Amino acid sequence: MKEILVVDDSATMRRMVMASLRDLKNVNFKEANNGLEAIEQLVIAPVDLMILDLNMPDLHGLEVLQFVRSHQSYTSIPIIVLTTRGDESSRNAALAAGASRYLTKPFEPRSFALAAQELLNQNLCQL
C-alpha cells in the first residue's frame, strides 16, 4: 500500500486532492493541516508521495520542502507542490528547493492524477 500525505490548511482542498486521486490503486491517504503536522507525520512514518501547499500557517510550504530535502531519510520522497501561486519566482523557488512537480490551483484532476501516478511509479523503481 502506498502512502500519500496531503498537506494543505484547507480541509476542502485536501478532500478535492484525495477525490482526484481516488482511482489510483493501492493508495492510502494521510492528511496534515499545516507544515508542522506534515513533518510530525513524516517522522512517525515516511510516505511515498507528498502533495504540498505553499501558503500555510505556522510553517510555509517551502520550509517544509527544505526540511524534507535536507534529511537523508526523506530525500527520495517525491513532492508535488500544489499552490495558488502561479508566479515564476514561486515556481523557480519550489523547483530549486527540490519539488518534483509544481502545479497550480485550480488543477485538472486527470492531469494531476497522472502526475501523481508517474511519481509513485518512479519512487517504486528507486527502491
Coordinates of N, CA, C and O in Angstrom, one line a residue:
M1 N 0.8 -1.2 0.0 CA 0.0 0.0 0.0 C 0.9 1.2 0.0 O 1.8 1.4 0.8
K2 N 0.7 2.1 -0.9 CA 1.4 3.4 -1.0 C 0.7 4.5 -0.1 O -0.5 4.5 0.0
E3 N 1.6 5.3 0.5 CA 1.0 6.3 1.4 C 1.3 7.7 0.8 O 2.4 8.0 0.3
I4 N 0.2 8.4 0.7 CA 0.3 9.8 0.1 C -0.1 10.8 1.3 O -1.2 10.6 1.9
L5 N 0.7 11.7 1.5 CA 0.5 12.7 2.5 C 0.0 14.0 1.8 O 0.7 14.6 1.0
V6 N -1.2 14.4 2.1 CA -1.8 15.7 1.6 C -1.7 16.8 2.6 O -2.3 16.7 3.7
V7 N -0.9 17.8 2.3 CA -0.6 18.9 3.2 C -1.2 20.2 2.7 O -0.8 20.7 1.7
D8 N -2.3 20.6 3.4 CA -3.0 21.9 3.0 C -3.8 22.3 4.2 O -4.4 21.5 4.9
D9 N -3.8 23.6 4.4 CA -4.6 24.2 5.5 C -6.1 24.2 5.2 O -6.9 24.5 6.1
S10 N -6.5 23.9 4.0 CA -7.9 23.9 3.7 C -8.4 22.4 3.6 O -7.9 21.6 2.8
A11 N -9.3 22.1 4.5 CA -9.9 20.7 4.5 C -10.6 20.5 3.2 O -10.6 19.3 2.7
T12 N -11.2 21.5 2.6 CA -11.9 21.3 1.3 C -10.9 20.9 0.2 O -11.1 20.0 -0.6
M13 N -9.8 21.6 0.2 CA -8.8 21.3 -0.8 C -8.2 19.9 -0.6 O -7.9 19.2 -1.5
R14 N -8.0 19.5 0.7 CA -7.5 18.2 0.9 C -8.4 17.1 0.4 O -8.1 16.1 -0.3
R15 N -9.7 17.4 0.6 CA -10.7 16.4 0.1 C -10.8 16.4 -1.4 O -10.9 15.4 -2.1
M16 N -10.6 17.6 -2.1 CA -10.5 17.6 -3.5 C -9.3 16.9 -4.1 O -9.4 16.2 -5.1
V17 N -8.2 17.0 -3.4 CA -7.0 16.3 -3.9 C -7.2 14.8 -3.8 O -6.9 14.1 -4.7
M18 N -7.7 14.4 -2.6 CA -7.9 12.9 -2.4 C -9.0 12.4 -3.4 O -8.8 11.3 -3.9
A19 N -10.0 13.2 -3.7 CA -11.0 12.7 -4.6 C -10.4 12.6 -6.0 O -10.8 11.7 -6.8
S20 N -9.5 13.5 -6.4 CA -8.9 13.5 -7.7 C -8.0 12.2 -7.8 O -7.8 11.8 -8.9
L21 N -7.5 11.7 -6.7 CA -6.6 10.6 -6.8 C -7.2 9.3 -6.4 O -6.6 8.3 -6.2
R22 N -8.5 9.3 -6.3 CA -9.3 8.1 -5.8 C -9.1 6.9 -6.7 O -9.3 5.8 -6.2
D23 N -8.8 7.1 -7.9 CA -8.7 5.9 -8.8 C -7.3 5.3 -8.8 O -7.1 4.2 -9.5
L24 N -6.4 5.9 -8.1 CA -5.1 5.2 -8.0 C -5.2 4.0 -7.2 O -5.9 4.0 -6.2
K25 N -4.5 2.9 -7.6 CA -4.7 1.6 -6.9 C -3.7 1.5 -5.7 O -2.6 2.0 -5.8
N26 N -4.2 0.9 -4.7 CA -3.3 0.6 -3.5 C -2.7 1.8 -2.9 O -1.5 1.9 -2.6
V27 N -3.6 2.8 -2.7 CA -3.1 4.1 -2.1 C -3.9 4.4 -0.8 O -5.1 4.1 -0.8
N28 N -3.2 4.8 0.2 CA -3.8 5.3 1.4 C -3.4 6.7 1.6 O -2.3 7.1 1.4
F29 N -4.3 7.5 2.1 CA -4.1 8.9 2.3 C -3.9 9.3 3.8 O -4.6 8.7 4.6
K30 N -2.9 10.2 4.0 CA -2.8 10.8 5.3 C -3.0 12.3 5.0 O -2.7 12.8 4.0
E31 N -3.4 13.0 6.1 CA -3.6 14.5 5.9 C -2.8 15.2 7.0 O -2.7 14.8 8.1
A32 N -2.4 16.4 6.6 CA -1.8 17.4 7.5 C -2.4 18.7 7.3 O -2.5 19.2 6.1
N33 N -2.7 19.4 8.3 CA -3.4 20.7 8.2 C -2.3 21.9 8.1 O -2.7 23.0 7.7
N34 N -1.1 21.6 8.3 CA 0.0 22.6 8.2 C 1.3 21.9 8.1 O 1.5 20.7 8.2
G35 N 2.4 22.7 7.9 CA 3.7 22.2 7.7 C 4.3 21.4 8.9 O 4.9 20.4 8.8
L36 N 4.0 21.9 10.1 CA 4.4 21.2 11.3 C 3.8 19.8 11.4 O 4.5 18.9 11.8
E37 N 2.5 19.7 11.2 CA 1.9 18.4 11.2 C 2.5 17.5 10.2 O 2.7 16.3 10.4
A38 N 2.8 18.1 9.0 CA 3.4 17.2 7.9 C 4.8 16.6 8.4 O 5.0 15.5 8.2
I39 N 5.6 17.5 9.0 CA 6.9 17.0 9.5 C 6.7 15.9 10.6 O 7.4 14.9 10.6
E40 N 5.8 16.2 11.5 CA 5.5 15.2 12.5 C 5.1 13.9 11.9 O 5.5 12.8 12.4
Q41 N 4.2 13.9 10.9 CA 3.8 12.6 10.3 C 4.9 11.9 9.6 O 5.0 10.7 9.6
L42 N 5.8 12.7 9.0 CA 7.0 12.1 8.3 C 7.9 11.4 9.3 O 8.4 10.3 9.0
V43 N 8.1 12.0 10.5 CA 8.9 11.4 11.5 C 8.3 10.1 12.0 O 9.0 9.1 12.2
I44 N 7.0 10.0 12.1 CA 6.3 8.8 12.6 C 6.4 7.7 11.5 O 6.8 6.6 11.8
A45 N 6.2 8.1 10.3 CA 6.2 7.1 9.2 C 6.4 7.8 7.8 O 5.5 8.5 7.4
P46 N 7.5 7.6 7.2 CA 7.7 8.2 5.9 C 6.6 7.8 4.9 O 6.0 6.8 5.0
V47 N 6.4 8.6 3.9 CA 5.4 8.4 2.9 C 6.0 8.2 1.5 O 7.2 8.4 1.3
D48 N 5.2 7.8 0.6 CA 5.6 7.5 -0.8 C 5.5 8.7 -1.7 O 6.1 8.8 -2.8
L49 N 4.6 9.7 -1.3 CA 4.4 10.9 -2.1 C 3.8 11.9 -1.2 O 3.0 11.6 -0.4
M50 N 4.2 13.2 -1.4 CA 3.7 14.3 -0.6 C 3.1 15.3 -1.6 O 3.7 15.7 -2.6
I51 N 1.8 15.7 -1.3 CA 1.2 16.8 -2.0 C 1.2 18.0 -1.1 O 0.7 17.9 0.0
L52 N 1.9 19.1 -1.5 CA 2.2 20.2 -0.5 C 1.8 21.5 -1.0 O 2.2 22.0 -2.1
D53 N 1.0 22.2 -0.2 CA 0.6 23.6 -0.5 C 1.8 24.5 0.0 O 2.6 24.1 0.8
L54 N 1.8 25.7 -0.6 CA 2.9 26.6 -0.1 C 2.4 27.6 1.0 O 3.1 27.8 2.0
N55 N 1.2 28.1 0.8 CA 0.7 29.1 1.7 C 0.0 28.5 2.9 O -1.2 28.1 2.8
M56 N 0.7 28.3 4.0 CA 0.1 27.7 5.2 C 0.5 28.4 6.4 O 1.6 29.0 6.4
P57 N -0.3 28.4 7.5 CA 0.1 29.0 8.7 C 1.2 28.2 9.4 O 1.4 27.0 9.1
D58 N 1.9 28.8 10.3 CA 3.0 28.1 11.1 C 4.3 27.9 10.3 O 5.3 28.3 10.8
L59 N 4.2 27.2 9.3 CA 5.4 26.8 8.5 C 5.0 26.8 7.0 O 4.2 26.1 6.6
H60 N 5.7 27.7 6.3 CA 5.5 27.8 4.8 C 5.9 26.5 4.1 O 6.8 25.8 4.5
G61 N 5.2 26.2 3.0 CA 5.5 25.0 2.3 C 6.9 24.9 1.8 O 7.5 23.8 1.8
L62 N 7.5 26.0 1.5 CA 8.9 26.0 1.1 C 9.8 25.5 2.2 O 10.8 24.8 2.0
E63 N 9.5 25.9 3.4 CA 10.2 25.5 4.6 C 10.1 24.0 4.8 O 11.0 23.3 5.2
V64 N 8.9 23.5 4.6 CA 8.7 22.0 4.7 C 9.5 21.3 3.6 O 10.2 20.3 3.9
L65 N 9.4 21.8 2.4 CA 10.2 21.3 1.3 C 11.7 21.2 1.6 O 12.4 20.2 1.4
Q66 N 12.2 22.3 2.2 CA 13.6 22.4 2.5 C 14.0 21.4 3.6 O 15.0 20.8 3.6
F67 N 13.1 21.2 4.6 CA 13.3 20.3 5.7 C 13.4 18.9 5.1 O 14.3 18.1 5.4
V68 N 12.4 18.5 4.3 CA 12.4 17.2 3.7 C 13.6 16.9 2.9 O 14.2 15.8 3.0
R69 N 14.0 17.8 2.1 CA 15.2 17.6 1.2 C 16.5 17.6 2.0 O 17.5 17.1 1.5
S70 N 16.5 18.2 3.2 CA 17.8 18.2 3.9 C 18.0 17.0 4.8 O 19.1 16.9 5.4
H71 N 17.0 16.1 4.9 CA 17.2 14.9 5.7 C 17.3 13.7 4.9 O 16.4 13.4 4.1
Q72 N 18.4 13.0 5.0 CA 18.7 11.8 4.2 C 17.5 10.8 4.1 O 17.3 10.2 3.1
S73 N 16.8 10.6 5.2 CA 15.7 9.7 5.2 C 14.6 10.0 4.3 O 13.8 9.1 3.9
Y74 N 14.4 11.3 3.9 CA 13.3 11.7 3.2 C 13.6 12.2 1.8 O 12.7 12.6 1.0
T75 N 14.9 12.2 1.4 CA 15.2 12.9 0.1 C 14.6 12.2 -1.1 O 14.4 12.9 -2.1
S76 N 14.3 10.9 -1.0 CA 13.7 10.2 -2.2 C 12.2 10.4 -2.3 O 11.6 9.9 -3.3
I77 N 11.5 11.0 -1.3 CA 10.1 11.2 -1.4 C 9.7 12.2 -2.5 O 10.2 13.4 -2.4
P78 N 9.0 11.8 -3.5 CA 8.5 12.8 -4.5 C 7.5 13.8 -3.9 O 6.7 13.4 -3.0
I79 N 7.6 15.0 -4.3 CA 6.8 16.1 -3.7 C 6.1 16.9 -4.9 O 6.9 17.4 -5.7
I80 N 4.8 16.9 -4.9 CA 4.1 17.8 -5.8 C 3.7 19.0 -5.0 O 2.9 18.9 -4.1
V81 N 4.2 20.2 -5.4 CA 3.7 21.4 -4.9 C 2.4 21.8 -5.6 O 2.4 21.9 -6.8
L82 N 1.4 22.0 -4.8 CA 0.1 22.4 -5.4 C -0.4 23.7 -4.7 O -0.7 23.7 -3.6
T83 N -0.3 24.7 -5.5 CA -0.5 26.1 -4.9 C -1.3 27.0 -5.8 O -1.4 26.8 -7.0
T84 N -1.7 28.1 -5.2 CA -2.4 29.1 -5.9 C -1.4 30.1 -6.5 O -1.7 30.9 -7.4
R85 N -0.1 30.0 -6.1 CA 0.9 30.9 -6.6 C 1.4 30.5 -8.0 O 2.2 29.5 -8.1
G86 N 1.0 31.2 -9.0 CA 1.4 30.9 -10.3 C 2.5 31.7 -10.9 O 2.9 31.6 -12.0
D87 N 3.1 32.5 -10.0 CA 4.2 33.4 -10.5 C 5.5 32.6 -10.7 O 5.7 31.5 -10.0
E88 N 6.3 33.0 -11.6 CA 7.6 32.3 -11.9 C 8.6 32.2 -10.8 O 9.2 31.2 -10.6
S89 N 8.6 33.2 -9.9 CA 9.6 33.2 -8.8 C 9.2 32.1 -7.8 O 10.1 31.4 -7.3
S90 N 7.9 31.9 -7.5 CA 7.5 30.9 -6.6 C 7.8 29.5 -7.2 O 8.3 28.6 -6.5
R91 N 7.5 29.4 -8.5 CA 7.8 28.1 -9.2 C 9.3 27.8 -9.2 O 9.7 26.7 -8.8
N92 N 10.1 28.8 -9.5 CA 11.5 28.5 -9.5 C 12.1 28.2 -8.1 O 12.9 27.3 -8.0
A93 N 11.5 28.9 -7.1 CA 12.0 28.6 -5.7 C 11.6 27.2 -5.3 O 12.4 26.5 -4.7
A94 N 10.4 26.8 -5.6 CA 10.0 25.4 -5.2 C 10.8 24.4 -6.0 O 11.2 23.4 -5.3
L95 N 11.0 24.5 -7.2 CA 11.8 23.6 -8.0 C 13.2 23.5 -7.6 O 13.8 22.5 -7.4
A96 N 13.8 24.7 -7.3 CA 15.2 24.8 -6.8 C 15.3 24.1 -5.4 O 16.3 23.6 -5.1
A97 N 14.2 24.2 -4.6 CA 14.3 23.6 -3.3 C 14.0 22.1 -3.3 O 14.2 21.4 -2.3
G98 N 13.7 21.5 -4.5 CA 13.5 20.1 -4.6 C 12.2 19.6 -4.9 O 11.9 18.4 -4.8
A99 N 11.2 20.4 -5.3 CA 9.9 19.9 -5.7 C 10.0 19.1 -6.9 O 10.8 19.4 -7.8
S100 N 9.3 18.0 -7.0 CA 9.3 17.1 -8.1 C 8.4 17.6 -9.2 O 8.7 17.5 -10.4
R101 N 7.3 18.2 -8.9 CA 6.4 18.9 -9.8 C 5.9 20.1 -9.1 O 5.7 20.2 -7.9
Y102 N 5.4 21.1 -10.0 CA 4.8 22.3 -9.5 C 3.6 22.5 -10.3 O 3.6 22.8 -11.5
L103 N 2.4 22.4 -9.6 CA 1.1 22.6 -10.2 C 0.4 23.7 -9.5 O 0.5 23.9 -8.3
T104 N -0.5 24.4 -10.3 CA -1.2 25.5 -9.7 C -2.7 25.1 -9.6 O -3.2 24.3 -10.4
K105 N -3.4 25.7 -8.6 CA -4.8 25.6 -8.4 C -5.5 26.7 -9.2 O -4.9 27.8 -9.3
P106 N -6.6 26.5 -9.8 CA -7.3 25.2 -9.8 C -6.6 24.2 -10.7 O -5.9 24.7 -11.6
F107 N -6.7 23.0 -10.5 CA -6.0 22.0 -11.3 C -7.0 21.1 -12.0 O -8.1 21.0 -11.6
E108 N -6.5 20.4 -13.0 CA -7.3 19.5 -13.8 C -7.1 18.1 -13.2 O -5.9 17.6 -13.1
P109 N -8.1 17.5 -12.6 CA -7.9 16.2 -11.8 C -7.2 15.1 -12.6 O -6.4 14.4 -12.0
R110 N -7.5 14.9 -13.9 CA -6.9 13.8 -14.6 C -5.4 14.0 -14.7 O -4.6 13.1 -14.5
S111 N -5.0 15.2 -15.1 CA -3.6 15.5 -15.3 C -2.9 15.4 -13.9 O -1.7 14.9 -13.8
F112 N -3.5 15.8 -12.9 CA -3.0 15.8 -11.5 C -2.8 14.3 -11.1 O -1.7 13.9 -10.6
A113 N -3.8 13.5 -11.4 CA -3.7 12.0 -11.0 C -2.5 11.4 -11.8 O -1.8 10.5 -11.3
L114 N -2.4 11.7 -13.1 CA -1.3 11.1 -13.9 C 0.0 11.5 -13.4 O 1.0 10.7 -13.3
A115 N 0.2 12.8 -13.0 CA 1.5 13.2 -12.4 C 1.8 12.4 -11.1 O 2.9 12.0 -10.9
A116 N 0.7 12.3 -10.3 CA 0.9 11.5 -9.0 C 1.3 10.1 -9.3 O 2.2 9.5 -8.7
Q117 N 0.6 9.4 -10.2 CA 0.9 8.0 -10.5 C 2.3 7.9 -11.1 O 3.0 7.0 -10.7
E118 N 2.7 8.8 -11.9 CA 4.1 8.8 -12.5 C 5.1 8.9 -11.4 O 6.1 8.1 -11.4
L119 N 4.9 9.7 -10.5 CA 5.9 9.9 -9.4 C 5.9 8.7 -8.4 O 6.9 8.2 -8.0
L120 N 4.7 8.1 -8.2 CA 4.7 6.9 -7.4 C 5.4 5.7 -8.1 O 6.1 5.0 -7.5
N121 N 5.2 5.6 -9.4 CA 5.9 4.6 -10.2 C 7.4 4.8 -10.1 O 8.2 3.9 -10.0
Q122 N 7.9 6.0 -10.3 CA 9.3 6.4 -10.2 C 9.9 6.0 -8.9 O 11.0 5.5 -8.8
N123 N 9.2 6.3 -7.8 CA 9.6 6.1 -6.5 C 9.8 4.6 -6.3 O 10.7 4.1 -5.6
L124 N 8.9 3.8 -6.9 CA 8.9 2.3 -6.7 C 10.2 1.8 -7.4 O 10.8 0.9 -6.9
C125 N 10.6 2.4 -8.5 CA 11.8 1.9 -9.3 C 13.0 2.2 -8.5 O 14.0 1.6 -8.7
Q126 N 13.0 3.2 -7.6 CA 14.2 3.6 -6.8 C 14.4 2.7 -5.6 O 15.5 2.8 -5.0
L127 N 13.5 1.9 -5.3 CA 13.6 1.0 -4.1 C 14.6 -0.1 -4.4 O 14.9 -0.5 -5.4

